[in-house]
Short mmCIF file of C-alpha atoms in Angstrom, two decimals:
data_model
loop_
_atom_site.label_atom_id
_atom_site.label_comp_id
_atom_site.label_asym_id
_atom_site.label_seq_id
_atom_site.Cartn_x
_atom_site.Cartn_y
_atom_site.Cartn_z
CA UNK N 1037 -0.05 0.16 0.16
CA UNK N 1038 1.11 3.24 -0.96
CA UNK N 1039 1.55 5.82 1.56
CA UNK N 1040 -0.03 8.67 -0.24
CA UNK N 1041 -2.61 7.63 -2.77
CA UNK N 1042 -4.24 9.59 -5.36
CA UNK N 1043 -6.42 9.28 -8.21
CA UNK N 1044 -4.50 9.84 -11.57
CA UNK N 1045 -7.20 11.07 -13.44
CA UNK N 1046 -7.50 12.64 -15.96
CA UNK N 1047 -10.29 14.72 -14.50
CA UNK N 1048 -12.17 17.10 -17.34
CA UNK N 1049 -13.97 20.60 -16.26
CA UNK N 1050 -15.29 23.44 -17.90
CA UNK N 1051 -14.13 26.62 -17.19
CA UNK N 1052 -15.64 28.50 -14.17
CA UNK N 1053 -16.11 25.18 -12.51
CA UNK N 1054 -15.11 23.94 -9.14
CA UNK N 1055 -12.50 21.69 -8.90
CA UNK N 1056 -11.95 19.09 -6.15
CA UNK N 1057 -8.80 16.93 -5.55
CA UNK N 1058 -8.38 14.62 -3.29
CA UNK N 1059 -5.82 12.30 -1.59
CA UNK N 1060 -5.88 9.64 1.27
CA UNK N 1061 -2.35 8.46 3.27
CA UNK N 1062 -2.08 6.08 5.66
CA UNK N 1063 1.17 7.39 7.66
CA UNK N 1064 -0.71 8.64 10.78
CA UNK N 1065 3.18 10.57 11.55
CA UNK N 1066 1.92 12.84 8.87
CA UNK N 1067 2.03 16.25 10.16
CA UNK N 1068 2.65 18.57 7.24
CA UNK N 1069 0.44 18.30 3.99
CA UNK N 1070 1.27 20.49 0.78
CA UNK N 1071 -0.55 20.76 -2.59
CA UNK N 1072 1.65 20.90 -5.85
CA UNK N 1073 1.22 22.12 -9.67
CA UNK N 1074 3.16 20.54 -12.28
CA UNK N 1075 2.92 22.02 -15.75
CA UNK N 1076 3.73 19.30 -18.76
CA UNK N 1077 7.60 18.92 -18.55
CA UNK N 1078 8.23 21.30 -15.52
CA UNK N 1079 9.26 21.02 -12.43
CA UNK N 1080 6.54 21.03 -9.53
CA UNK N 1081 5.82 24.35 -8.21
CA UNK N 1082 4.29 24.53 -4.31
CA UNK N 1083 0.61 26.22 -4.20
CA UNK N 1084 -0.47 24.60 -0.66
CA UNK N 1085 1.19 24.00 3.05
CA UNK N 1086 -0.56 23.16 5.92
CA UNK N 1087 0.06 21.47 9.00
CA UNK N 1088 -2.17 19.27 11.04
CA UNK N 1089 -5.89 19.74 10.52
CA UNK N 1090 -7.69 22.16 9.26
CA UNK N 1091 -8.43 24.82 6.38
CA UNK N 1092 -6.17 26.89 4.54
CA UNK N 1093 -7.43 29.63 1.72
CA UNK N 1094 -4.80 31.86 -0.94
CA UNK N 1095 -7.14 32.90 -3.47
CA UNK N 1096 -9.08 30.90 -5.80
CA UNK N 1097 -7.47 27.84 -3.99
CA UNK N 1098 -8.39 25.67 -0.35
CA UNK N 1099 -6.34 23.11 0.90
CA UNK N 1100 -8.09 20.46 3.49
CA UNK N 1101 -6.98 18.38 6.24
CA UNK N 1102 -8.42 16.14 7.93
CA UNK N 1103 -6.33 14.45 10.10
CA UNK N 1104 -9.30 11.73 11.52
CA UNK N 1105 -9.71 10.27 8.17
CA UNK N 1106 -6.54 10.94 7.22
CA UNK N 1107 -8.04 12.80 4.12
CA UNK N 1108 -6.51 16.01 2.27
CA UNK N 1109 -8.15 17.92 -0.43
CA UNK N 1110 -7.61 20.61 -2.95
CA UNK N 1111 -10.23 22.95 -4.49
CA UNK N 1112 -10.15 25.35 -7.10
CA UNK N 1113 -12.72 27.95 -7.49
CA UNK N 1114 -13.33 29.41 -10.61
CA UNK N 1115 -11.35 27.18 -12.87
CA UNK N 1116 -9.58 28.52 -15.78
CA UNK N 1117 -7.71 26.83 -18.81
CA UNK N 1118 -4.58 28.05 -17.34
CA UNK N 1119 -5.18 25.52 -14.36
CA UNK N 1120 -4.79 22.76 -16.62
CA UNK N 1121 -1.65 20.56 -14.82
CA UNK N 1122 -1.17 17.86 -13.13
CA UNK N 1123 -1.49 18.10 -8.70
CA UNK N 1124 0.46 16.43 -6.54
CA UNK N 1125 -0.39 15.89 -2.78
CA UNK N 1126 2.85 15.79 -0.41
CA UNK N 1127 3.02 14.86 2.84
CA UNK N 1128 5.74 14.87 5.43
CA UNK N 1129 6.37 14.00 9.22
CA UNK N 1130 9.16 16.70 10.69
CA UNK N 1131 8.57 19.54 8.40
CA UNK N 1132 11.52 18.77 6.49
CA UNK N 1133 11.50 18.47 2.74
CA UNK N 1134 11.90 14.90 2.77
CA UNK N 1135 8.28 14.62 0.92
CA UNK N 1136 6.00 11.75 0.30
CA UNK N 1137 4.04 12.20 -2.73
CA UNK N 1138 0.87 11.22 -4.44
CA UNK N 1139 1.17 9.80 -8.17
CA UNK N 1140 -0.61 12.81 -9.27
CA UNK N 1141 -3.92 13.76 -11.06
CA UNK N 1142 -4.13 15.15 -14.04
CA UNK N 1143 -6.68 18.44 -14.64
CA UNK N 1144 -7.87 19.82 -18.04
CA UNK N 1145 -10.16 22.86 -17.67
CA UNK N 1146 -11.56 23.00 -20.70
CA UNK N 1147 -13.29 26.59 -22.51
CA UNK P 1326 17.78 35.23 -9.08
CA UNK P 1327 17.83 32.52 -11.55
CA UNK P 1328 15.74 29.24 -10.42
CA UNK P 1329 17.06 25.82 -9.90
CA UNK P 1330 19.09 24.99 -13.17
CA UNK P 1331 19.36 21.32 -13.90
CA UNK P 1332 21.36 20.46 -17.08
CA UNK P 1333 21.14 18.54 -19.46
CA UNK P 1334 17.37 18.69 -19.82
CA UNK P 1335 17.16 15.29 -21.98
CA UNK P 1336 20.25 12.85 -21.64
CA UNK P 1337 20.14 9.67 -23.75
CA UNK P 1338 22.64 6.56 -22.74
CA UNK P 1339 23.21 3.38 -23.30
CA UNK P 1340 23.02 0.46 -21.32
CA UNK P 1341 25.92 -0.10 -19.19
CA UNK P 1342 27.11 3.74 -19.67
CA UNK P 1343 27.32 6.74 -17.47
CA UNK P 1344 24.66 8.91 -16.40
CA UNK P 1345 25.86 12.46 -14.88
CA UNK P 1346 23.13 15.02 -13.77
CA UNK P 1347 23.75 18.21 -12.60
CA UNK P 1348 22.10 20.57 -10.28
CA UNK P 1349 22.93 24.38 -9.62
CA UNK P 1350 20.53 25.61 -6.47
CA UNK P 1351 18.61 28.78 -6.41
CA UNK P 1352 21.46 31.52 -4.94
CA UNK P 1353 21.43 31.86 -1.21
CA UNK P 1354 20.40 27.77 -1.01
CA UNK P 1355 22.69 25.52 0.57
CA UNK P 1356 20.27 22.29 1.01
CA UNK P 1357 20.14 19.75 -1.97
CA UNK P 1358 17.38 17.53 -2.64
CA UNK P 1359 16.90 14.67 -5.50
CA UNK P 1360 13.84 13.28 -6.46
CA UNK P 1361 13.06 10.68 -9.25
CA UNK P 1362 10.03 10.15 -11.07
CA UNK P 1363 8.97 7.19 -12.84
CA UNK P 1364 6.32 6.97 -15.35
CA UNK P 1365 2.82 6.10 -13.66
CA UNK P 1366 4.60 6.87 -10.03
CA UNK P 1367 4.79 9.77 -8.24
CA UNK P 1368 7.92 11.19 -7.27
CA UNK P 1369 9.89 9.84 -4.70
CA UNK P 1370 12.55 10.98 -2.24
CA UNK P 1371 16.30 9.90 -3.09
CA UNK P 1372 18.89 12.05 -1.36
CA UNK P 1373 19.46 15.08 0.70
CA UNK P 1374 22.45 16.81 0.57
CA UNK P 1375 24.16 19.96 2.37
CA UNK P 1376 27.48 21.33 1.26
CA UNK P 1377 30.17 18.52 1.43
CA UNK P 1378 27.23 16.30 3.17
CA UNK P 1379 25.09 13.72 2.71
CA UNK P 1380 22.26 14.68 5.02
CA UNK P 1381 20.23 11.71 4.44
CA UNK P 1382 20.17 9.12 1.48
CA UNK P 1383 17.60 6.78 2.70
CA UNK P 1384 15.86 6.95 -0.72
CA UNK P 1385 18.69 6.04 -3.14
CA UNK P 1386 19.44 2.46 -4.86
CA UNK P 1387 22.03 0.39 -3.06
CA UNK P 1388 24.15 -0.01 -5.97
CA UNK P 1389 25.16 2.01 -8.87
CA UNK P 1390 23.70 5.62 -7.46
CA UNK P 1391 25.67 8.15 -5.84
CA UNK P 1392 25.65 11.73 -5.49
CA UNK P 1393 27.69 14.85 -3.97
CA UNK P 1394 27.35 18.30 -3.35
CA UNK P 1395 30.88 20.00 -3.07
CA UNK P 1396 32.14 23.36 -2.13
CA UNK P 1397 32.46 24.80 -5.15
CA UNK P 1398 30.22 24.10 -8.03
CA UNK P 1399 26.75 22.40 -8.72
CA UNK P 1400 25.58 19.16 -7.21
CA UNK P 1401 26.11 16.02 -9.20
CA UNK P 1402 23.77 12.68 -9.52
CA UNK P 1403 25.52 10.14 -10.98
CA UNK P 1404 24.31 6.91 -12.19
CA UNK P 1405 26.64 3.91 -13.21
CA UNK P 1406 25.91 1.02 -15.56
CA UNK P 1407 22.33 2.29 -16.29
CA UNK P 1408 19.70 -0.30 -17.08
CA UNK P 1409 16.50 0.21 -18.73
CA UNK P 1410 14.63 0.55 -15.28
CA UNK P 1411 16.75 3.81 -14.50
CA UNK P 1412 14.78 6.19 -17.20
CA UNK P 1413 12.60 8.56 -15.56
CA UNK P 1414 12.85 12.30 -15.18
CA UNK P 1415 15.43 13.30 -12.06
CA UNK P 1416 14.55 16.47 -10.41
CA UNK P 1417 16.66 18.72 -8.34
CA UNK P 1418 15.20 20.94 -5.78
CA UNK P 1419 16.66 23.31 -3.09
CA UNK P 1420 15.77 25.54 -0.08
CA UNK P 1421 17.17 27.10 2.52
CA UNK P 1422 16.76 25.82 6.16
CA UNK P 1423 13.01 25.67 7.30
CA UNK P 1424 11.81 26.89 3.99
CA UNK P 1425 10.02 25.60 1.29
CA UNK P 1426 11.50 23.59 -1.52
CA UNK P 1427 11.87 25.26 -5.11
CA UNK P 1428 12.21 22.77 -7.98
CA UNK P 1429 14.27 22.88 -11.33
CA UNK P 1430 12.62 21.76 -14.44
CA UNK P 1431 14.26 17.91 -14.38
CA UNK P 1432 16.52 15.91 -16.58
CA UNK P 1433 14.75 13.52 -18.38
CA UNK P 1434 16.76 9.84 -18.36
CA UNK P 1435 15.98 7.71 -21.29
CA UNK P 1436 18.52 4.67 -21.44
CA UNK P 1437 18.57 2.60 -24.27
#
């Protein structure tokens, strides 16, 4: 069993839709959770960083962590074609940068 | 301020050859991480280095793989006697102490 599980998609939505991306994890020691965006042939770019359970909002993006169910989510409001990318969830135990990633969900936002 | 620079972007090797991947961290960053992305799999941690020190190499295969981050110059990930299973995208990332990772654009290694 992978420590971080993520549906690979692809997920296709119309422009303006609300997108929900999700991951589950199995390691109870994970305390820090991240969402990265990766465009084709590029490196991952950090979108959201959260500690423990709760919500964090940044513009059109909201990250949620529910440690009781080991579930992490990313919501994108008013999705744009430029949001089309692969979204990777990641987790770590001690706040360092040795991250455990999910396999990524490919998102396509269509005009 | 240039980002994390990796070269080459694409590297083709025949089985049994050596592959050397280079990474120059962002200016002011002294921590370098290497991750590997295999097809259909997520990014997997390989090694964490600081200048002249390997801090954590728990993700490195036991044989054929080595990494260094010398006092001067880029970090190098070296793969000896490459096999087809080494074909992947190799990403380098850098950070300062306690700060987020910045990733390079990766080196795509293809082993023929």
